PDB file of C-alpha atoms in Angstrom:
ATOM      1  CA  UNK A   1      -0.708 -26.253 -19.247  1.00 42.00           C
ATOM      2  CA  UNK A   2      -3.751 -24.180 -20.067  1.00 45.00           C
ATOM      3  CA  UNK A   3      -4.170 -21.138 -22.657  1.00 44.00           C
ATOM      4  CA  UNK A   4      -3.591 -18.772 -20.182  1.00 47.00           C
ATOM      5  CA  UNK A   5       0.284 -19.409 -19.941  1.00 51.00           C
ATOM      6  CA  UNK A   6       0.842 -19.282 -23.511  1.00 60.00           C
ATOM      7  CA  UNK A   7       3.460 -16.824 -24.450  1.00 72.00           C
ATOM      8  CA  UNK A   8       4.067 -15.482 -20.539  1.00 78.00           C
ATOM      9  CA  UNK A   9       7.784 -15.413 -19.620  1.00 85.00           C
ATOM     10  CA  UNK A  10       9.401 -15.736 -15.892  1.00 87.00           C
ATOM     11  CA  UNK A  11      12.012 -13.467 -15.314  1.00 92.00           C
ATOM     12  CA  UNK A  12      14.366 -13.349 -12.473  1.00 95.00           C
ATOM     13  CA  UNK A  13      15.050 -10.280 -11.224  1.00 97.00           C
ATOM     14  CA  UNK A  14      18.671  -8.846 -10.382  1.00 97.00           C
ATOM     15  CA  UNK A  15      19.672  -7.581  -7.023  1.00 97.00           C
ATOM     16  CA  UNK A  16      19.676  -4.087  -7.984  1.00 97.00           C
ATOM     17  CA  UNK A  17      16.199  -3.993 -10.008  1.00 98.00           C
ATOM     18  CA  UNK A  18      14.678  -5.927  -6.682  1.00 98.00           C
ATOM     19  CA  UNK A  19      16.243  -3.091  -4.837  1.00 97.00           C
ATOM     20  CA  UNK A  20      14.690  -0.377  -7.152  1.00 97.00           C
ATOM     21  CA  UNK A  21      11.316  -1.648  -6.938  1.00 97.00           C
ATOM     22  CA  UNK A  22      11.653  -1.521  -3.445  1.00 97.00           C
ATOM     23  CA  UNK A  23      11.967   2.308  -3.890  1.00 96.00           C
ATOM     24  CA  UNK A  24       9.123   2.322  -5.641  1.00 95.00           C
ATOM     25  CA  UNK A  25       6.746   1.083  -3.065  1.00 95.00           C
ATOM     26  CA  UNK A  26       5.549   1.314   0.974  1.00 93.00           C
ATOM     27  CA  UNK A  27       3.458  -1.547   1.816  1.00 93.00           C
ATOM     28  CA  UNK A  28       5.633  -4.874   2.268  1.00 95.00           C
ATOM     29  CA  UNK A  29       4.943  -7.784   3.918  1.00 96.00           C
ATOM     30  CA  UNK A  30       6.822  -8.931   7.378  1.00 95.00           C
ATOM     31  CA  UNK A  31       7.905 -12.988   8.069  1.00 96.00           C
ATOM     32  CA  UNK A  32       8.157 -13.764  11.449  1.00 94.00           C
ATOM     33  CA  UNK A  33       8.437 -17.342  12.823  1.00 93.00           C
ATOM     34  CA  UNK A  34       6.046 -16.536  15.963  1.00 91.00           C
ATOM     35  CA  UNK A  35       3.578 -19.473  17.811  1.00 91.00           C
ATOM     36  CA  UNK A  36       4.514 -22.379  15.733  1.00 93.00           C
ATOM     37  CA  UNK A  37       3.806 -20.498  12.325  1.00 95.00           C
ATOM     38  CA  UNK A  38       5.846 -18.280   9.988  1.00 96.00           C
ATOM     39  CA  UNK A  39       3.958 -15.425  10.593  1.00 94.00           C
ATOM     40  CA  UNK A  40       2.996 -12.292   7.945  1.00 95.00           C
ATOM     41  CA  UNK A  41       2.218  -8.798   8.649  1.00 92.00           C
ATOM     42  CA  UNK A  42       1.897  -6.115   5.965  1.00 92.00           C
ATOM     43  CA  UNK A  43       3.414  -3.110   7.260  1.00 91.00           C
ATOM     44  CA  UNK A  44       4.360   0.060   5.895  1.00 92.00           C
ATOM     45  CA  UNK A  45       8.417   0.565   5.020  1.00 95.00           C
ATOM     46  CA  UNK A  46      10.792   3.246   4.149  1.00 95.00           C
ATOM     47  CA  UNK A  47      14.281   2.324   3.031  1.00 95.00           C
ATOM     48  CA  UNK A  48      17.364   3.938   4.260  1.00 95.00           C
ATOM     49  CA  UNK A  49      19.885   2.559   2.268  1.00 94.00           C
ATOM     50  CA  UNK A  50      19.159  -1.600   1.150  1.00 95.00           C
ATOM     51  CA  UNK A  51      17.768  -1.470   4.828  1.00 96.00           C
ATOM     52  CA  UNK A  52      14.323  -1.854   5.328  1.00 96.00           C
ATOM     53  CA  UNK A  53      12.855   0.260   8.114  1.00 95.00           C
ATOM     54  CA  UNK A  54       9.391  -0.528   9.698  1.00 92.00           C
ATOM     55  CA  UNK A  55       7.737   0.990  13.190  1.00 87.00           C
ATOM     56  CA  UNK A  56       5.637  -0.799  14.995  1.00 81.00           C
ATOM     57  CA  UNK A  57       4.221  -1.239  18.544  1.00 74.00           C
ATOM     58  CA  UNK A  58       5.108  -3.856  21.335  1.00 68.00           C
ATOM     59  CA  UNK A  59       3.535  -7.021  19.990  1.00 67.00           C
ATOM     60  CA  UNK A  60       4.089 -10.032  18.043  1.00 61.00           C
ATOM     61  CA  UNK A  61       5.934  -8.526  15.621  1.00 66.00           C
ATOM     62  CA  UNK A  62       8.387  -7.046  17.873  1.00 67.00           C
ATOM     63  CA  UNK A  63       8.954  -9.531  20.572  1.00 74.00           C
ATOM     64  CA  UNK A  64       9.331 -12.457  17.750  1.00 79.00           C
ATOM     65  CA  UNK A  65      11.679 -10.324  14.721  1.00 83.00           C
ATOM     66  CA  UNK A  66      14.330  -8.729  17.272  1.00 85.00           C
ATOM     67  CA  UNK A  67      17.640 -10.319  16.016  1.00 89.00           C
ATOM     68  CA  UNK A  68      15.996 -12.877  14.465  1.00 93.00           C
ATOM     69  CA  UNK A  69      16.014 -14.132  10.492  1.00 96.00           C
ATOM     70  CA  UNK A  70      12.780 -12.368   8.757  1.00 96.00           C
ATOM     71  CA  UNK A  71      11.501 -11.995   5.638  1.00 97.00           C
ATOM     72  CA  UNK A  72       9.972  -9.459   3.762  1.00 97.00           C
ATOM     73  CA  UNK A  73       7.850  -9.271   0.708  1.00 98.00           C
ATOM     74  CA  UNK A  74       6.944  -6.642  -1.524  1.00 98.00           C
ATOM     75  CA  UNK A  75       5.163  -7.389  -4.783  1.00 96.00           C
ATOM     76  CA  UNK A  76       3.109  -6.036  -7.604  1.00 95.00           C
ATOM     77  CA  UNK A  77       0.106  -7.665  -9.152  1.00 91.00           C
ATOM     78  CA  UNK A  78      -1.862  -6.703 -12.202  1.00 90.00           C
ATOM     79  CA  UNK A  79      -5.110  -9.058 -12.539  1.00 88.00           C
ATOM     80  CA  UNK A  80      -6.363  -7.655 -15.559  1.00 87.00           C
ATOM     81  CA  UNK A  81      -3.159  -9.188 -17.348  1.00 87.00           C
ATOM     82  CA  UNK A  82      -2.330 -11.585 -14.696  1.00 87.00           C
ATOM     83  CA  UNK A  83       1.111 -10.243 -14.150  1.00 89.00           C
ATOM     84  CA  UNK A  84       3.483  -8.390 -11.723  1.00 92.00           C
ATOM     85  CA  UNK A  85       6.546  -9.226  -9.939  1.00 96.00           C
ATOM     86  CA  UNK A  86       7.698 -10.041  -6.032  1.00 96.00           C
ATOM     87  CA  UNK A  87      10.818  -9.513  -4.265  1.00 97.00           C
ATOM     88  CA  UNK A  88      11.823 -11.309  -1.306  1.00 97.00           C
ATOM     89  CA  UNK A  89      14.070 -10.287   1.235  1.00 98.00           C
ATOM     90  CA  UNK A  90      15.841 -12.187   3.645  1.00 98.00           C
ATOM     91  CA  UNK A  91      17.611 -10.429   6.223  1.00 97.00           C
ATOM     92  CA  UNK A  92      18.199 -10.029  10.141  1.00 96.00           C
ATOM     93  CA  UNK A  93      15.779  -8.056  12.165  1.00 94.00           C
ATOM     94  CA  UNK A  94      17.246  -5.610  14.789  1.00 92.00           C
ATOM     95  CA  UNK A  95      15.209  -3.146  17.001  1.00 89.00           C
ATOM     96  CA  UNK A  96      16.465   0.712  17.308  1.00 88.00           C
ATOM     97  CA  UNK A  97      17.040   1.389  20.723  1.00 83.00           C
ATOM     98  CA  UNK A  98      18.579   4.149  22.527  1.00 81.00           C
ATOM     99  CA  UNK A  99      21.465   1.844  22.898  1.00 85.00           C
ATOM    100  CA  UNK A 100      22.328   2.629  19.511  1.00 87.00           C
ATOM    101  CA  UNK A 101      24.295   4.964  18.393  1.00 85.00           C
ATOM    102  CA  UNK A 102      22.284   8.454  17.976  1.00 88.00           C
ATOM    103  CA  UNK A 103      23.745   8.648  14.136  1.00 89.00           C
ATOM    104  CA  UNK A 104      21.946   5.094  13.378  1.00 88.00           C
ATOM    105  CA  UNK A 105      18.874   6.082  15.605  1.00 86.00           C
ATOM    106  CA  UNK A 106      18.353   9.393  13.624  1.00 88.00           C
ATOM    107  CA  UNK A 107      19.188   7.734   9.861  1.00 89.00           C
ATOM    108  CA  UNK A 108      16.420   5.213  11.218  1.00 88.00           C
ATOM    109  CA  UNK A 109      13.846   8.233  11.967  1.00 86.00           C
ATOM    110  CA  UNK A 110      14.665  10.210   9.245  1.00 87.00           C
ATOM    111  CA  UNK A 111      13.530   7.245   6.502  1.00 87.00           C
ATOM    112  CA  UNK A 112      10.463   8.701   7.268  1.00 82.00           C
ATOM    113  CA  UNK A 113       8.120   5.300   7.478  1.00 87.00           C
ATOM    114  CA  UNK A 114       4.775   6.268   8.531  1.00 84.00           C
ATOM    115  CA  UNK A 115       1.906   3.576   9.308  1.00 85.00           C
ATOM    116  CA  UNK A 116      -1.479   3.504   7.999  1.00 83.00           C
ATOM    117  CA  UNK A 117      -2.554   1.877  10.935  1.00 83.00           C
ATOM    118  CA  UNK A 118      -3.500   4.003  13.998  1.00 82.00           C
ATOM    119  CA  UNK A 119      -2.220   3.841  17.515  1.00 79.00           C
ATOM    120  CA  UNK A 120       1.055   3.702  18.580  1.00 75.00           C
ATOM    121  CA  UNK A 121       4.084   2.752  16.638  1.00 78.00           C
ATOM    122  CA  UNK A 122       6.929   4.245  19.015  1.00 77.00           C
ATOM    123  CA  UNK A 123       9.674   1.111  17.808  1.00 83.00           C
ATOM    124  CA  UNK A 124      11.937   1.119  15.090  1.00 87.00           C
ATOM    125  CA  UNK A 125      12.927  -1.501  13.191  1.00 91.00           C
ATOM    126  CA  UNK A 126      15.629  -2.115  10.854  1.00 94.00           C
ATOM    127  CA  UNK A 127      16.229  -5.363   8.794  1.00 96.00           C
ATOM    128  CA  UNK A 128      19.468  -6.131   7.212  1.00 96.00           C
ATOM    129  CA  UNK A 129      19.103  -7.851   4.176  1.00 97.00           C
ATOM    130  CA  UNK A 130      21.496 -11.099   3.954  1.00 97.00           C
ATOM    131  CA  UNK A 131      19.558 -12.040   0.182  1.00 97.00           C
ATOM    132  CA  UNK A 132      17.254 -10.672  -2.164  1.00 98.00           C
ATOM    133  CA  UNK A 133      16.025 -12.147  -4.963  1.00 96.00           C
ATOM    134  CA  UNK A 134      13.157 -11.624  -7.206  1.00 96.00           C
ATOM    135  CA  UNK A 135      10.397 -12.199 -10.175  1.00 94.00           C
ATOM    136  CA  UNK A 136       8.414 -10.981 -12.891  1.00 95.00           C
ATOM    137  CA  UNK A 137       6.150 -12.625 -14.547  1.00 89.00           C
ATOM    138  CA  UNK A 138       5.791 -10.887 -17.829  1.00 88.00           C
ATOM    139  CA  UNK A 139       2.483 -11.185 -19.733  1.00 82.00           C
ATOM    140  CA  UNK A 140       2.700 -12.878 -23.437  1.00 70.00           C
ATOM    141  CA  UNK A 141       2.418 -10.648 -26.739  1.00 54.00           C
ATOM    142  CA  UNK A 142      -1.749 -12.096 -27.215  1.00 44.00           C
ATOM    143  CA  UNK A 143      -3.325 -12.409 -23.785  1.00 42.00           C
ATOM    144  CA  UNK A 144      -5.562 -15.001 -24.369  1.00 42.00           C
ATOM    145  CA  UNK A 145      -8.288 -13.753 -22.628  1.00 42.00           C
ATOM    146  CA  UNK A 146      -9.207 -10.407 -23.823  1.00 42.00           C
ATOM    147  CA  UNK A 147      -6.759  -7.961 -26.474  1.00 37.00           C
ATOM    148  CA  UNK A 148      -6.324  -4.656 -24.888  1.00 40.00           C
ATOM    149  CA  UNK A 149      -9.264  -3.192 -27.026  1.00 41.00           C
ATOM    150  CA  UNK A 150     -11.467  -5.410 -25.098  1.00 39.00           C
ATOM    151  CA  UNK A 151     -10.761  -3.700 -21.221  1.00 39.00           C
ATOM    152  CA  UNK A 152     -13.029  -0.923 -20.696  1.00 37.00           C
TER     153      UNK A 152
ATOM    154  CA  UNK B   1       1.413  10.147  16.154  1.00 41.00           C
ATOM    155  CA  UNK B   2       1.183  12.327  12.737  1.00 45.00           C
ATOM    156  CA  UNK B   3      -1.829  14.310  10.982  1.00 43.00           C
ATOM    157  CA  UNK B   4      -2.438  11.342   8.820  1.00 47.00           C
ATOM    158  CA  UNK B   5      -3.089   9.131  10.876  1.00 50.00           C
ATOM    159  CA  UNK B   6      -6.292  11.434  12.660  1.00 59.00           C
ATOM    160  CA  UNK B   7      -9.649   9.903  12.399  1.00 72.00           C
ATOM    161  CA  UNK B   8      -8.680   6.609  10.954  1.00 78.00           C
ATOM    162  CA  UNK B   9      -9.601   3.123  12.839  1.00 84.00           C
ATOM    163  CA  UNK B  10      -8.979   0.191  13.186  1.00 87.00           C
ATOM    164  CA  UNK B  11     -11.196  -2.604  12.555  1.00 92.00           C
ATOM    165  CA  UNK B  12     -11.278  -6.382  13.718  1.00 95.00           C
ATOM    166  CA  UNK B  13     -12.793  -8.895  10.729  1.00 97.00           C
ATOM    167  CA  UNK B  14     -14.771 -12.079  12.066  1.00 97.00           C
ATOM    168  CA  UNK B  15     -14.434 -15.403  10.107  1.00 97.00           C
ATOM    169  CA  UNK B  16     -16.804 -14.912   8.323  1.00 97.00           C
ATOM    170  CA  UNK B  17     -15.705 -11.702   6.662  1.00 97.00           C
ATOM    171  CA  UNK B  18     -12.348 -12.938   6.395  1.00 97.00           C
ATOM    172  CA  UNK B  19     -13.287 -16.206   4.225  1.00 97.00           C
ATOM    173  CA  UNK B  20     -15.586 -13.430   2.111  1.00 97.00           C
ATOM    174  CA  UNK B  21     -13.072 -11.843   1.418  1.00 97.00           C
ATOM    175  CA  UNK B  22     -11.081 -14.471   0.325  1.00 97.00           C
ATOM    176  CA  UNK B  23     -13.445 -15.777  -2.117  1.00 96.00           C
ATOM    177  CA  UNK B  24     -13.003 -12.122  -3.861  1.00 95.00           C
ATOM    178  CA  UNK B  25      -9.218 -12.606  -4.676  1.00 95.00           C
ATOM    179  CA  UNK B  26      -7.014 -14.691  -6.470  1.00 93.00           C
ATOM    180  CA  UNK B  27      -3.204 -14.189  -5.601  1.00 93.00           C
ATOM    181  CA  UNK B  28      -2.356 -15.093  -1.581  1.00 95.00           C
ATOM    182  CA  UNK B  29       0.715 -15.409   0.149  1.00 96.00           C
ATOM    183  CA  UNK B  30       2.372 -18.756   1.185  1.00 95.00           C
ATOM    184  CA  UNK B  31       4.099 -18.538   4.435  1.00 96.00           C
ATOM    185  CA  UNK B  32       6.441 -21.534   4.453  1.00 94.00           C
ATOM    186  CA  UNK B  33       9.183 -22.534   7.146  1.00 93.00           C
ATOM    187  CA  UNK B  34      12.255 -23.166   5.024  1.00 91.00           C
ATOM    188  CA  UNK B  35      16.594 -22.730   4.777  1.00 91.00           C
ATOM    189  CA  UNK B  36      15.728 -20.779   8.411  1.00 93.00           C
ATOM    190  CA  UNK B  37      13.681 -18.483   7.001  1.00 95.00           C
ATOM    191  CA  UNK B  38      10.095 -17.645   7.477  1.00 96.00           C
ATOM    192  CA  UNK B  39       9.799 -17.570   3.436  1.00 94.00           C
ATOM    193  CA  UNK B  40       6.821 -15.766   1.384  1.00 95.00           C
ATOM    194  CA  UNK B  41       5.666 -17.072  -1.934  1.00 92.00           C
ATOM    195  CA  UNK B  42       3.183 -15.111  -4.087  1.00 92.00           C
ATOM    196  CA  UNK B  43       0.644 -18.037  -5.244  1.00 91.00           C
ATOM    197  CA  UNK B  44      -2.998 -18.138  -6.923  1.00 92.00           C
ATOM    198  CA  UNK B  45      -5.439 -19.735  -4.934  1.00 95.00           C
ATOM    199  CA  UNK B  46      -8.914 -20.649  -5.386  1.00 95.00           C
ATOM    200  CA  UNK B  47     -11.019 -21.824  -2.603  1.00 96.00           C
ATOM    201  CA  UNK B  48     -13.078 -25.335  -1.725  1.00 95.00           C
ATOM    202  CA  UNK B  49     -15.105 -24.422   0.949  1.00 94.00           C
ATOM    203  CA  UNK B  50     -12.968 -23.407   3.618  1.00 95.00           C
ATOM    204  CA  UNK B  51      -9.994 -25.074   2.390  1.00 96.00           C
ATOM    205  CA  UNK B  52      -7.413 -23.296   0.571  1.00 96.00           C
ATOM    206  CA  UNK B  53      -6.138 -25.081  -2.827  1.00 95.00           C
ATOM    207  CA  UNK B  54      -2.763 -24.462  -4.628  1.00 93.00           C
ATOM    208  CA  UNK B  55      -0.886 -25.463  -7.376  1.00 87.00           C
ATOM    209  CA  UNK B  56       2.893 -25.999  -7.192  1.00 81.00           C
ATOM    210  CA  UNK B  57       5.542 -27.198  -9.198  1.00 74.00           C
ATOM    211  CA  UNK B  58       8.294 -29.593  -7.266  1.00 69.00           C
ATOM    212  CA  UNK B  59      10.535 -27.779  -5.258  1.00 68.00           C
ATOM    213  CA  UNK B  60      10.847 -25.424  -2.068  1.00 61.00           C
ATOM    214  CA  UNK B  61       7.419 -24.842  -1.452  1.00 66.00           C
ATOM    215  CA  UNK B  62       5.923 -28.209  -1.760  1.00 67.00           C
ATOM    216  CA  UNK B  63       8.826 -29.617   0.035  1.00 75.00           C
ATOM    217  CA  UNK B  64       8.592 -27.698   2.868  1.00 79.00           C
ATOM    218  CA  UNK B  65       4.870 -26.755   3.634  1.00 83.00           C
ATOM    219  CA  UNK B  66       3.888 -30.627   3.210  1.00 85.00           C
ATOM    220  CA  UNK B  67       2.643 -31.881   6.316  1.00 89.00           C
ATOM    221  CA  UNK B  68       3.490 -28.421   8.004  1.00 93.00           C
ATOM    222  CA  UNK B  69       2.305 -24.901   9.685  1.00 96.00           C
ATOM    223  CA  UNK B  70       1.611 -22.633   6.981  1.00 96.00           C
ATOM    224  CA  UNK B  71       0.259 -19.787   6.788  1.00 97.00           C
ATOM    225  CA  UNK B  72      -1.645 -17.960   3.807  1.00 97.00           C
ATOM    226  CA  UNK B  73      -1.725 -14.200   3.708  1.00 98.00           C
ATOM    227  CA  UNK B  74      -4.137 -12.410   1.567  1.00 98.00           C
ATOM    228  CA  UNK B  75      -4.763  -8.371   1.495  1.00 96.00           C
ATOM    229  CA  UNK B  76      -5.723  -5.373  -0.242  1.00 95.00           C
ATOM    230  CA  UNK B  77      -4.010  -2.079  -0.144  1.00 91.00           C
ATOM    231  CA  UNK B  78      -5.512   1.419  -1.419  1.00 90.00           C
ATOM    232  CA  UNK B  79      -2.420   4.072  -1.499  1.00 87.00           C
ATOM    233  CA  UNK B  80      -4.856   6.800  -2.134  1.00 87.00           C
ATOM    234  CA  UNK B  81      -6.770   6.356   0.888  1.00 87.00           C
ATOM    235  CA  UNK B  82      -3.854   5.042   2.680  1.00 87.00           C
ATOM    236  CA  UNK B  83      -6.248   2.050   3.703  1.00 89.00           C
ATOM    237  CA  UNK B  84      -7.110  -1.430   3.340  1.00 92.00           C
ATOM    238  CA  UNK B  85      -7.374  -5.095   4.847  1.00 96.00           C
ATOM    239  CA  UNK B  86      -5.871  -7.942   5.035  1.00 96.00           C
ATOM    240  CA  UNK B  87      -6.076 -11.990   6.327  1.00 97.00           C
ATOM    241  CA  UNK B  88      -4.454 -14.457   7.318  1.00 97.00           C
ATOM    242  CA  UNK B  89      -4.873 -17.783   7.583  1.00 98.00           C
ATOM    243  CA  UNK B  90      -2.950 -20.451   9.891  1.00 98.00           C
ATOM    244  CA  UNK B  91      -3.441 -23.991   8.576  1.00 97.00           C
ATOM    245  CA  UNK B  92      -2.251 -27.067   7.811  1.00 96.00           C
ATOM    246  CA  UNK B  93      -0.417 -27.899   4.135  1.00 94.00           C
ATOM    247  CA  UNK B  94      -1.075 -30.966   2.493  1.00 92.00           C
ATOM    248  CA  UNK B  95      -0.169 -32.213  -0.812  1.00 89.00           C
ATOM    249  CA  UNK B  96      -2.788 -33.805  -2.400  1.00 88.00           C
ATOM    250  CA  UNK B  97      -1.777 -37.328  -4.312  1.00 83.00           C
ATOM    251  CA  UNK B  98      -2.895 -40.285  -5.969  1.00 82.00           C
ATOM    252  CA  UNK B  99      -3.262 -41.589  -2.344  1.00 85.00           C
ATOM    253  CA  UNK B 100      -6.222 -39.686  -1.156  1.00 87.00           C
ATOM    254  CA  UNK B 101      -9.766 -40.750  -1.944  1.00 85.00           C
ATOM    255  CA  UNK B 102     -10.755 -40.113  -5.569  1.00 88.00           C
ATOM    256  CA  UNK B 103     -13.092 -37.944  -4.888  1.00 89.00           C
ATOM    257  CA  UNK B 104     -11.068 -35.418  -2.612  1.00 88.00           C
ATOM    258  CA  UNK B 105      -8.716 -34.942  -5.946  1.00 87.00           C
ATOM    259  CA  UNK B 106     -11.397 -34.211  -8.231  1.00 88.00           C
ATOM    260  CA  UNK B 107     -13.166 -31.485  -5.291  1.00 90.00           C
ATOM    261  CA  UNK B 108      -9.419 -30.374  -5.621  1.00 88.00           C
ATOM    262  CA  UNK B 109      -8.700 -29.983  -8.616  1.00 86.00           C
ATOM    263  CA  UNK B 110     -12.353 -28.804  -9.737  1.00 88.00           C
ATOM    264  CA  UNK B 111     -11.484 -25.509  -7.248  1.00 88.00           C
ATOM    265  CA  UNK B 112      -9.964 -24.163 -10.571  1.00 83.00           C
ATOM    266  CA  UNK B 113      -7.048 -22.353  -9.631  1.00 87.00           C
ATOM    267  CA  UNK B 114      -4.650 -21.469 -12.487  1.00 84.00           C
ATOM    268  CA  UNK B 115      -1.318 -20.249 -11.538  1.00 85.00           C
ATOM    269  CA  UNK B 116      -0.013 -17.245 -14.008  1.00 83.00           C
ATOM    270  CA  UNK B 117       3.560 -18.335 -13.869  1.00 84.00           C
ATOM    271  CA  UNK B 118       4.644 -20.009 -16.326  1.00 82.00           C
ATOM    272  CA  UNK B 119       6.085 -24.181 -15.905  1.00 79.00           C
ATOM    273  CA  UNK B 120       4.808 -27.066 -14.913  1.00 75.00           C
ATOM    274  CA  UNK B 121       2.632 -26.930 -11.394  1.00 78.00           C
ATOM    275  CA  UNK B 122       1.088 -30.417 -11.939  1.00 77.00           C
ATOM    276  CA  UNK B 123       1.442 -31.076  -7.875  1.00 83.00           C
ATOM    277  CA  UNK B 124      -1.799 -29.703  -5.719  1.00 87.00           C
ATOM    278  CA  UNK B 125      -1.959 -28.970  -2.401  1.00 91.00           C
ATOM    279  CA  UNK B 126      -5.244 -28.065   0.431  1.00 94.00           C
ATOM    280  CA  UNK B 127      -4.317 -25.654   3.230  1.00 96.00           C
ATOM    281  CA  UNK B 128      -6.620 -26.829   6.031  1.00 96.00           C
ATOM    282  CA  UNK B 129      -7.470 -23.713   7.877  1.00 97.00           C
ATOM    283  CA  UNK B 130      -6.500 -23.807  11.643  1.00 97.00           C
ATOM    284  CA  UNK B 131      -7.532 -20.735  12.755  1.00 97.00           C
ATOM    285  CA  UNK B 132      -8.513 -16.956  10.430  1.00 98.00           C
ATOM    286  CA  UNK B 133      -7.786 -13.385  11.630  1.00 96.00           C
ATOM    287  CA  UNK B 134      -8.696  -9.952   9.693  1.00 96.00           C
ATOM    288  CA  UNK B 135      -8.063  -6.421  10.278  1.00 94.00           C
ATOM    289  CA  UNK B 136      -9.462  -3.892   8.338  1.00 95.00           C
ATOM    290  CA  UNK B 137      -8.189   0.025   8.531  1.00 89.00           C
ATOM    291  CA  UNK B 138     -10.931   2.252   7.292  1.00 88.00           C
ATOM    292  CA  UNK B 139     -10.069   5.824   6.195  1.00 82.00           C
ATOM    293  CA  UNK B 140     -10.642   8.722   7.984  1.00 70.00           C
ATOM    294  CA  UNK B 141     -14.090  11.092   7.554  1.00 54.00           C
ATOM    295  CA  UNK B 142     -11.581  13.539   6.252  1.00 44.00           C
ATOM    296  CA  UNK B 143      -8.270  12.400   4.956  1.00 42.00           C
ATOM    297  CA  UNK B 144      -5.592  14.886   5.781  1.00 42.00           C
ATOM    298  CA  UNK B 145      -3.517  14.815   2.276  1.00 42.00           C
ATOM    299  CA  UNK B 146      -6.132  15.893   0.344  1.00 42.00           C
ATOM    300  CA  UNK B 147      -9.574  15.884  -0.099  1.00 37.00           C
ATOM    301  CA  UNK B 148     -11.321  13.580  -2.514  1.00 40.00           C
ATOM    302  CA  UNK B 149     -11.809  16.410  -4.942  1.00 41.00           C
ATOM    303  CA  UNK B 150      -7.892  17.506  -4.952  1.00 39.00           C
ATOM    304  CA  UNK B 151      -6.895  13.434  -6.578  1.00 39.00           C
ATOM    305  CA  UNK B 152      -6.151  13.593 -10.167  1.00 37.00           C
TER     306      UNK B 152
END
């Protein structure tokens, strides 16, 4: 449509490269159908396995994601050359309780997810991921608007 | 709950700081109700006035955030500092068509967003703001990883 596009390329991304840029980061973002509205929250993660594990207090989050369908969305944006790439997870929430079994409860713990955000986070959270799927969009060989000599 | 967590806070944004802040970035987050998931879509935006503009191509998103709750998450993260804000917006989606007054199209499409994915997006839509929250967490005086001086 404009010059800007010319030459950028859409890739989707496999499951197991959406799962390794998972690795790669901490900050996702949480979907939560809560009050009438799919919900976000960014939250810090860890992964223990392809689950996603996330702590966080008695709220919103909590009340509305335990053993319900959730989302959760991780990306990477450059602006400079107006790229990066997301990954979307779909998956069923489920909180760690003690009524777990204390192998689960510890794996859970031991991901070692720690929020930015201070005050208490005493729940656990794990979400099982039932789909993942993912995007890049990958810059074009002449970015239109500047050439890489050009970025201070 | 952990060191790194010590002497960081936790701040509230008003409206007016949130829609500030807005008007500084250029990727958001569509929050969309769809296939019984809360889904996430990565999207540039550009702002008119209050309202929040988007450009789609024809498919899930424009399908199912027509005439429905959306939301419209927006944040930014600094690792370092383990710190950062974010908004979000609860509003109302509308796709905006050869049906609405001329001049609402032009304001539309004069907003200027350009989406860095690749394709068509010919279809617009406004994402009437319902209601804005912010939360801001501010590093600690003395961040317990490392000082300023100790980051390469």
């Amino acid at each position: 449509m404009s010059g800007a596009e010319e030459g950028r390329e859409l890739q989707v991304l496999d499951p197991d490269e959406c799962y390794r840029l998972l690795a790669e980061e901490e900050i996702g973002r949480l979907g939560v159908n809560a009050e009438h509205y799919p919900l976000i929250f960014p939250v810090n993660y860890a992964l223990d396995g392809e689950t996603i594990v996330i702590r966080t207090d008695v709220g919103t989050k909590l009340g509305a994601a335990d053993h319900a369908n959730v989302t959760f969305e991780v990306d990477r944006i450059d602006r400079r050359t107006r790229s990066g790439w997301s990954v979307l997870v779909r998956g069923l929430a489920e909180a760690v309780t003690t009524e777990h079994r204390a192998e689960l409860v510890e794996r859970t713990r031991a991901s070692g997810v720690e929020p930015w955000a201070p005050g208490e986070h005493g729940h656990w959270m794990r979400l099982i991921p039932q789909g993942i799927s993912g995007r890049r969009i990958v810059p074009g060989q002449l970015p239109p608007a500047f050439g890489p000599e050009g970025y201070l």
